[in-house]
PDB file of C-alpha atoms in Angstrom:
ATOM      1  CA  MET A  10     -42.979  13.121  50.457  1.00 42.00           C
ATOM      2  CA  PRO A  11     -40.762  10.079  51.241  1.00 43.00           C
ATOM      3  CA  GLY A  12     -37.070  10.939  51.395  1.00 45.00           C
ATOM      4  CA  GLY A  13     -37.876  14.576  50.733  1.00 45.00           C
ATOM      5  CA  ARG A  14     -38.582  13.953  47.031  1.00 47.00           C
ATOM      6  CA  THR A  15     -41.072  16.410  45.571  1.00 46.00           C
ATOM      7  CA  ILE A  16     -43.553  15.838  42.776  1.00 40.00           C
ATOM      8  CA  VAL A  17     -41.206  17.772  40.482  1.00 40.00           C
ATOM      9  CA  ASN A  18     -38.396  15.364  41.379  1.00 48.00           C
ATOM     10  CA  LEU A  19     -40.575  12.352  40.650  1.00 39.00           C
ATOM     11  CA  LEU A  20     -41.719  13.773  37.331  1.00 39.00           C
ATOM     12  CA  THR A  21     -38.250  14.751  36.135  1.00 43.00           C
ATOM     13  CA  THR A  22     -36.366  11.675  37.318  1.00 46.00           C
ATOM     14  CA  PRO A  23     -37.411   9.425  34.347  1.00 46.00           C
ATOM     15  CA  PHE A  24     -36.470  12.168  31.939  1.00 39.00           C
ATOM     16  CA  ASN A  25     -33.107  12.685  33.637  1.00 48.00           C
ATOM     17  CA  ASN A  26     -32.432   8.941  33.523  1.00 48.00           C
ATOM     18  CA  GLU A  27     -33.414   8.857  29.869  1.00 49.00           C
ATOM     19  CA  SER A  28     -31.062  11.755  29.118  1.00 49.00           C
ATOM     20  CA  LYS A  29     -28.189   9.989  30.874  1.00 47.00           C
ATOM     21  CA  HIS A  30     -28.938   6.785  28.982  1.00 47.00           C
ATOM     22  CA  HIS A  31     -29.042   8.690  25.683  1.00 47.00           C
ATOM     23  CA  ALA A  32     -25.735  10.408  26.464  1.00 46.00           C
ATOM     24  CA  MET A  33     -24.069   7.088  27.293  1.00 47.00           C
ATOM     25  CA  SER A  34     -25.521   5.495  24.183  1.00 47.00           C
ATOM     26  CA  THR A  35     -24.215   8.351  22.050  1.00 48.00           C
ATOM     27  CA  LYS A  36     -20.771   8.033  23.670  1.00 49.00           C
ATOM     28  CA  TYR A  37     -20.546   4.289  23.007  1.00 45.00           C
ATOM     29  CA  ASN A  38     -21.846   4.681  19.456  1.00 47.00           C
ATOM     30  CA  SER A  39     -19.148   7.277  18.770  1.00 47.00           C
ATOM     31  CA  LEU A  40     -16.517   4.957  20.227  1.00 46.00           C
ATOM     32  CA  PHE A  41     -17.794   2.078  18.098  1.00 44.00           C
ATOM     33  CA  PHE A  42     -17.620   4.106  14.893  1.00 43.00           C
ATOM     34  CA  LEU A  43     -14.142   5.344  15.813  1.00 43.00           C
ATOM     35  CA  ILE A  44     -12.906   1.768  16.269  1.00 42.00           C
ATOM     36  CA  LEU A  45     -14.657   0.672  13.068  1.00 40.00           C
ATOM     37  CA  SER A  46     -13.078   3.513  11.089  1.00 41.00           C
ATOM     38  CA  PHE A  47      -9.632   2.643  12.427  1.00 39.00           C
ATOM     39  CA  SER A  48     -10.162  -1.020  11.562  1.00 41.00           C
ATOM     40  CA  LEU A  49     -11.151  -0.135   8.017  1.00 39.00           C
ATOM     41  CA  LEU A  50      -8.090   2.094   7.683  1.00 40.00           C
ATOM     42  CA  VAL A  51      -5.826  -0.705   8.896  1.00 41.00           C
ATOM     43  CA  ALA A  52      -7.500  -3.155   6.515  1.00 40.00           C
ATOM     44  CA  GLN A  53      -7.082  -0.739   3.620  1.00 40.00           C
ATOM     45  CA  TYR A  54      -3.371  -0.235   4.150  1.00 39.00           C
ATOM     46  CA  GLY A  55      -2.587  -3.746   5.349  1.00 45.00           C
ATOM     47  CA  PHE A  56      -0.836  -2.670   8.547  1.00 51.00           C
ATOM     48  CA  ALA A  57       1.311  -0.016   6.897  1.00 62.00           C
ATOM     49  CA  GLN A  58       4.858   0.024   8.225  1.00 68.00           C
ATOM     50  CA  SER A  59       6.192   3.191   9.837  1.00 72.00           C
ATOM     51  CA  THR A  60       9.731   2.385   8.662  1.00 92.00           C
ATOM     52  CA  MET A  61      11.045   0.658   5.559  1.00 95.00           C
ATOM     53  CA  LEU A  62      11.326  -3.108   5.877  1.00 98.00           C
ATOM     54  CA  SER A  63      14.849  -4.474   6.012  1.00 96.00           C
ATOM     55  CA  LYS A  64      16.845  -7.657   5.576  1.00 97.00           C
ATOM     56  CA  GLY A  65      15.442 -10.480   7.691  1.00 97.00           C
ATOM     57  CA  ASP A  66      11.857  -9.172   7.775  1.00 98.00           C
ATOM     58  CA  VAL A  67       8.977 -11.231   6.454  1.00 98.00           C
ATOM     59  CA  ALA A  68       7.844  -9.845   3.104  1.00 98.00           C
ATOM     60  CA  PRO A  69       4.144  -8.850   3.105  1.00 98.00           C
ATOM     61  CA  VAL A  70       2.300 -10.811   0.453  1.00 98.00           C
ATOM     62  CA  PHE A  71       0.056  -8.911  -1.919  1.00 98.00           C
ATOM     63  CA  THR A  72      -2.036  -9.225  -5.034  1.00 98.00           C
ATOM     64  CA  ALA A  73      -2.295  -6.514  -7.652  1.00 98.00           C
ATOM     65  CA  LYS A  74      -3.557  -5.774 -11.123  1.00 98.00           C
ATOM     66  CA  ALA A  75      -0.535  -6.190 -13.372  1.00 98.00           C
ATOM     67  CA  SER A  76       0.404  -6.234 -17.033  1.00 98.00           C
ATOM     68  CA  LEU A  77       2.728  -8.516 -18.983  1.00 98.00           C
ATOM     69  CA  ALA A  78       3.372  -7.717 -22.648  1.00 98.00           C
ATOM     70  CA  GLY A  79       0.248  -5.549 -22.657  1.00 98.00           C
ATOM     71  CA  SER A  80      -2.063  -8.173 -21.163  1.00 98.00           C
ATOM     72  CA  GLU A  81      -3.659  -7.620 -17.765  1.00 98.00           C
ATOM     73  CA  PHE A  82      -3.675 -10.287 -15.063  1.00 98.00           C
ATOM     74  CA  ASP A  83      -3.805 -10.589 -11.280  1.00 98.00           C
ATOM     75  CA  PHE A  84      -0.296 -10.912  -9.865  1.00 98.00           C
ATOM     76  CA  SER A  85       0.084 -12.813  -6.584  1.00 98.00           C
ATOM     77  CA  LEU A  86       3.335 -12.600  -4.644  1.00 98.00           C
ATOM     78  CA  LYS A  87       2.381 -15.754  -2.744  1.00 98.00           C
ATOM     79  CA  ASN A  88       2.035 -17.706  -5.982  1.00 98.00           C
ATOM     80  CA  ALA A  89       5.280 -16.286  -7.348  1.00 98.00           C
ATOM     81  CA  LEU A  90       7.188 -17.269  -4.202  1.00 98.00           C
ATOM     82  CA  ALA A  91       5.967 -20.834  -4.593  1.00 97.00           C
ATOM     83  CA  LYS A  92       8.184 -20.974  -7.692  1.00 97.00           C
ATOM     84  CA  GLY A  93      11.300 -19.383  -6.188  1.00 98.00           C
ATOM     85  CA  PRO A  94      12.766 -16.037  -5.087  1.00 98.00           C
ATOM     86  CA  VAL A  95      11.125 -12.801  -6.202  1.00 98.00           C
ATOM     87  CA  VAL A  96      12.578  -9.377  -6.925  1.00 98.00           C
ATOM     88  CA  VAL A  97       9.974  -6.735  -6.060  1.00 98.00           C
ATOM     89  CA  TYR A  98      11.165  -3.380  -7.307  1.00 98.00           C
ATOM     90  CA  PHE A  99       9.257  -0.165  -6.659  1.00 98.00           C
ATOM     91  CA  TYR A 100       9.845   2.717  -9.053  1.00 98.00           C
ATOM     92  CA  PRO A 101       8.417   6.248  -9.401  1.00 98.00           C
ATOM     93  CA  SER A 102       6.803   6.154 -12.843  1.00 98.00           C
ATOM     94  CA  ALA A 103       6.740   4.497 -16.216  1.00 98.00           C
ATOM     95  CA  TYR A 104       8.073   6.573 -19.101  1.00 97.00           C
ATOM     96  CA  THR A 105      10.530   8.614 -17.030  1.00 97.00           C
ATOM     97  CA  GLY A 106      14.304   8.594 -17.416  1.00 96.00           C
ATOM     98  CA  GLY A 107      15.605   6.433 -14.554  1.00 97.00           C
ATOM     99  CA  CYS A 108      12.604   4.125 -14.520  1.00 98.00           C
ATOM    100  CA  ASP A 109      12.891   3.515 -18.258  1.00 98.00           C
ATOM    101  CA  ALA A 110      16.581   2.639 -17.912  1.00 98.00           C
ATOM    102  CA  GLU A 111      15.807   0.322 -14.986  1.00 98.00           C
ATOM    103  CA  ALA A 112      13.043  -1.503 -16.858  1.00 98.00           C
ATOM    104  CA  HIS A 113      15.273  -1.880 -19.921  1.00 98.00           C
ATOM    105  CA  ALA A 114      18.078  -3.325 -17.761  1.00 98.00           C
ATOM    106  CA  PHE A 115      15.736  -5.833 -16.105  1.00 98.00           C
ATOM    107  CA  ALA A 116      14.462  -6.874 -19.541  1.00 98.00           C
ATOM    108  CA  GLU A 117      18.013  -7.271 -20.877  1.00 98.00           C
ATOM    109  CA  LEU A 118      18.990  -9.520 -17.954  1.00 98.00           C
ATOM    110  CA  LYS A 119      15.658 -11.340 -17.601  1.00 98.00           C
ATOM    111  CA  ASP A 120      17.088 -14.657 -18.841  1.00 98.00           C
ATOM    112  CA  LYS A 121      19.762 -14.556 -16.152  1.00 98.00           C
ATOM    113  CA  PHE A 122      17.151 -13.933 -13.456  1.00 98.00           C
ATOM    114  CA  THR A 123      15.128 -16.832 -14.850  1.00 98.00           C
ATOM    115  CA  ALA A 124      18.197 -19.082 -14.817  1.00 98.00           C
ATOM    116  CA  ALA A 125      18.589 -18.235 -11.118  1.00 97.00           C
ATOM    117  CA  GLY A 126      14.947 -19.214 -10.581  1.00 98.00           C
ATOM    118  CA  ALA A 127      13.832 -15.666  -9.797  1.00 98.00           C
ATOM    119  CA  THR A 128      10.682 -13.763 -10.745  1.00 98.00           C
ATOM    120  CA  ILE A 129      10.713 -10.003 -11.345  1.00 98.00           C
ATOM    121  CA  ILE A 130       7.772  -7.730 -10.567  1.00 98.00           C
ATOM    122  CA  GLY A 131       7.879  -3.947 -10.894  1.00 98.00           C
ATOM    123  CA  VAL A 132       5.452  -1.845  -8.842  1.00 98.00           C
ATOM    124  CA  SER A 133       4.462   1.781  -9.373  1.00 98.00           C
ATOM    125  CA  ALA A 134       1.462   4.064  -8.946  1.00 98.00           C
ATOM    126  CA  ASP A 135       0.853   4.110 -12.710  1.00 98.00           C
ATOM    127  CA  ASP A 136      -2.628   3.054 -13.728  1.00 97.00           C
ATOM    128  CA  ILE A 137      -3.016  -0.220 -15.577  1.00 97.00           C
ATOM    129  CA  GLN A 138      -3.572   1.471 -18.939  1.00 97.00           C
ATOM    130  CA  ARG A 139      -0.134   3.127 -18.776  1.00 97.00           C
ATOM    131  CA  LEU A 140       1.391  -0.157 -17.664  1.00 98.00           C
ATOM    132  CA  ASN A 141      -0.178  -2.045 -20.559  1.00 98.00           C
ATOM    133  CA  ALA A 142       1.815   0.198 -22.895  1.00 97.00           C
ATOM    134  CA  PHE A 143       4.959   0.197 -20.754  1.00 98.00           C
ATOM    135  CA  SER A 144       5.040  -3.577 -20.264  1.00 98.00           C
ATOM    136  CA  SER A 145       4.906  -4.222 -24.000  1.00 98.00           C
ATOM    137  CA  ASP A 146       7.193  -1.372 -25.102  1.00 97.00           C
ATOM    138  CA  SER A 147      10.246  -2.891 -26.796  1.00 96.00           C
ATOM    139  CA  GLN A 148      12.490  -0.154 -25.350  1.00 96.00           C
ATOM    140  CA  TYR A 149      11.572  -0.873 -21.750  1.00 97.00           C
ATOM    141  CA  CYS A 150       9.893  -3.987 -20.267  1.00 98.00           C
ATOM    142  CA  ALA A 151       9.710  -5.481 -23.765  1.00 98.00           C
ATOM    143  CA  GLY A 152       7.185  -8.089 -22.664  1.00 98.00           C
ATOM    144  CA  LYS A 153       9.843  -9.827 -20.559  1.00 98.00           C
ATOM    145  CA  PHE A 154       8.440  -9.292 -17.058  1.00 98.00           C
ATOM    146  CA  PRO A 155       5.268  -7.877 -15.474  1.00 98.00           C
ATOM    147  CA  VAL A 156       4.658  -4.528 -13.823  1.00 98.00           C
ATOM    148  CA  ALA A 157       1.918  -4.003 -11.236  1.00 98.00           C
ATOM    149  CA  SER A 158      -0.304  -1.022 -10.483  1.00 98.00           C
ATOM    150  CA  ASP A 159      -0.391   0.416  -6.940  1.00 98.00           C
ATOM    151  CA  PRO A 160      -2.324   3.657  -7.520  1.00 96.00           C
ATOM    152  CA  GLY A 161      -3.061   4.344  -3.863  1.00 95.00           C
ATOM    153  CA  GLY A 162       0.351   3.288  -2.567  1.00 97.00           C
ATOM    154  CA  GLU A 163      -1.128   0.543  -0.365  1.00 97.00           C
ATOM    155  CA  ILE A 164       1.412  -2.097  -1.414  1.00 98.00           C
ATOM    156  CA  ALA A 165       4.276   0.360  -0.975  1.00 98.00           C
ATOM    157  CA  ALA A 166       2.984   1.218   2.502  1.00 97.00           C
ATOM    158  CA  LYS A 167       3.153  -2.441   3.523  1.00 97.00           C
ATOM    159  CA  TYR A 168       6.874  -2.288   2.792  1.00 98.00           C
ATOM    160  CA  GLY A 169       7.313   0.972   4.687  1.00 97.00           C
ATOM    161  CA  LEU A 170       7.520   3.204   1.628  1.00 97.00           C
ATOM    162  CA  THR A 171       5.700   6.542   1.505  1.00 96.00           C
ATOM    163  CA  MET A 172       4.337   7.637  -1.840  1.00 96.00           C
ATOM    164  CA  GLY A 173       4.936  11.297  -2.630  1.00 93.00           C
ATOM    165  CA  ALA A 174       2.034  13.461  -3.709  1.00 90.00           C
ATOM    166  CA  ALA A 175       1.383  14.039  -7.379  1.00 87.00           C
ATOM    167  CA  LYS A 176       2.880  17.259  -8.733  1.00 85.00           C
ATOM    168  CA  VAL A 177       1.139  19.502 -11.220  1.00 87.00           C
ATOM    169  CA  GLY A 178       2.818  20.092 -14.559  1.00 89.00           C
ATOM    170  CA  ILE A 179       5.131  17.079 -14.670  1.00 92.00           C
ATOM    171  CA  LYS A 180       5.149  15.201 -17.956  1.00 94.00           C
ATOM    172  CA  ASP A 181       6.635  11.865 -19.007  1.00 94.00           C
ATOM    173  CA  VAL A 182       9.027  11.307 -21.918  1.00 95.00           C
ATOM    174  CA  ARG A 183       6.053  11.080 -24.275  1.00 94.00           C
ATOM    175  CA  GLY A 184       4.778  14.496 -23.223  1.00 94.00           C
ATOM    176  CA  GLN A 185       1.841  13.083 -21.245  1.00 93.00           C
ATOM    177  CA  ASP A 186       0.899  14.529 -17.852  1.00 93.00           C
ATOM    178  CA  LEU A 187       1.873  12.499 -14.792  1.00 94.00           C
ATOM    179  CA  THR A 188      -1.060  12.678 -12.413  1.00 94.00           C
ATOM    180  CA  HIS A 189      -0.093   9.991  -9.912  1.00 96.00           C
ATOM    181  CA  GLY A 190       2.186  10.034  -6.875  1.00 96.00           C
ATOM    182  CA  PHE A 191       5.749   8.709  -6.937  1.00 97.00           C
ATOM    183  CA  ILE A 192       6.938   5.716  -4.927  1.00 98.00           C
ATOM    184  CA  PRO A 193      10.642   5.989  -3.995  1.00 97.00           C
ATOM    185  CA  ARG A 194      12.913   3.692  -6.004  1.00 98.00           C
ATOM    186  CA  THR A 195      13.443   0.689  -3.742  1.00 98.00           C
ATOM    187  CA  THR A 196      14.146  -2.977  -4.485  1.00 98.00           C
ATOM    188  CA  PHE A 197      13.391  -5.934  -2.217  1.00 98.00           C
ATOM    189  CA  VAL A 198      14.883  -9.353  -2.960  1.00 98.00           C
ATOM    190  CA  ILE A 199      12.725 -12.013  -1.312  1.00 98.00           C
ATOM    191  CA  SER A 200      13.697 -15.640  -0.770  1.00 98.00           C
ATOM    192  CA  LYS A 201      11.285 -18.434  -1.656  1.00 97.00           C
ATOM    193  CA  GLU A 202      10.649 -18.784   2.095  1.00 97.00           C
ATOM    194  CA  GLY A 203       9.199 -15.275   2.087  1.00 98.00           C
ATOM    195  CA  LYS A 204      12.047 -13.514   3.903  1.00 98.00           C
ATOM    196  CA  ILE A 205      13.625 -10.304   2.655  1.00 98.00           C
ATOM    197  CA  VAL A 206      17.285 -11.087   1.952  1.00 98.00           C
ATOM    198  CA  ALA A 207      18.352  -7.727   0.492  1.00 98.00           C
ATOM    199  CA  VAL A 208      17.051  -4.164   0.163  1.00 98.00           C
ATOM    200  CA  PHE A 209      18.378  -1.473  -2.175  1.00 98.00           C
ATOM    201  CA  SER A 210      17.223   2.135  -1.958  1.00 97.00           C
ATOM    202  CA  SER A 211      18.256   4.978  -4.217  1.00 96.00           C
ATOM    203  CA  GLN A 212      17.457   7.423  -1.426  1.00 92.00           C
ATOM    204  CA  THR A 213      19.587   5.846   1.295  1.00 94.00           C
ATOM    205  CA  ASP A 214      22.136   3.833  -0.697  1.00 95.00           C
ATOM    206  CA  HIS A 215      22.630   6.514  -3.368  1.00 95.00           C
ATOM    207  CA  ILE A 216      22.704   4.035  -6.229  1.00 97.00           C
ATOM    208  CA  SER A 217      21.550   4.487  -9.809  1.00 97.00           C
ATOM    209  CA  ALA A 218      18.449   2.916 -11.288  1.00 98.00           C
ATOM    210  CA  THR A 219      20.408   0.292 -13.207  1.00 98.00           C
ATOM    211  CA  GLU A 220      22.501  -0.612 -10.165  1.00 98.00           C
ATOM    212  CA  HIS A 221      19.302  -1.964  -8.603  1.00 98.00           C
ATOM    213  CA  VAL A 222      19.238  -4.528 -11.385  1.00 98.00           C
ATOM    214  CA  ASP A 223      22.878  -5.595 -11.115  1.00 98.00           C
ATOM    215  CA  LYS A 224      22.784  -5.863  -7.325  1.00 98.00           C
ATOM    216  CA  SER A 225      19.512  -7.848  -7.372  1.00 98.00           C
ATOM    217  CA  LEU A 226      20.917 -10.318  -9.897  1.00 98.00           C
ATOM    218  CA  ALA A 227      24.026 -10.843  -7.776  1.00 98.00           C
ATOM    219  CA  VAL A 228      21.850 -11.643  -4.761  1.00 98.00           C
ATOM    220  CA  VAL A 229      19.518 -14.115  -6.481  1.00 98.00           C
ATOM    221  CA  LYS A 230      22.479 -15.924  -8.012  1.00 97.00           C
ATOM    222  CA  GLY A 231      23.734 -16.547  -4.490  1.00 96.00           C
ATOM    223  CA  LEU A 232      20.483 -17.952  -3.123  1.00 94.00           C
TER     224      LEU A 232
END
C-alpha cells in the first residue's frame, strides 16, 4: 500500500479524524459555556467590587424596587442625582434596634437634607412587603424618605459590601423571623456629579447608627 498504510489504517482514519473533531468541538463548547456563565455572573452582580468604594470613586448607578410611605415605585439613582446630591445608606434590617433609630433620625432631619438639596435612600435586603410597612411606620421612616429592597445583595456588591448570610432564629422587634441576609451599615454621600464624597462605616469607623445621619447632613450642607 502507498506510504505503508494498510486497509485498517484507511478504514480507521476517518473515524479517528471524526473523534478528534468531536473532542475539539466539545472542548470549545465547554469553553464557550464557561465564558457565557462568567458573563452572566458579571451582569448579575454589576461588576461587584472586591473592596468597599471610597471617597473619589464614581458611584455605581442602580435601580431598585423601593417604597415611600407604603407605596411601591422604581427608584433610580441616576434620576435622583439629576436633582442634587444623594445619601445612599445601607443598613442590616428594618425593625431592628440600630436600623430603627437610624431611620427615625433620617426622618427627623429630612427637612434639613431637603434644604441642602439632598435625597435620601435607604437600602437593605428586606423584601418590599416589609419595606412597605417600615417606610410608612410613624416611628421610623414616617413616610419621609424611601427605602429600597436589595434581597440578593447585588446593589451592595456594586459598592464593595458583602451581605452576611441569613441566620436561623433571629427575630425583629415585632417578633417576626428575619430570613434575609444583613448588609453592613455603611453610608455613601454622592455628589450630583456622581462622585462619592464621603463614606461612613460602622464596622471600620466604629460609629453609631445615628451618627451616620449627623455626619451625612454635615457633608451635604458643605456641598
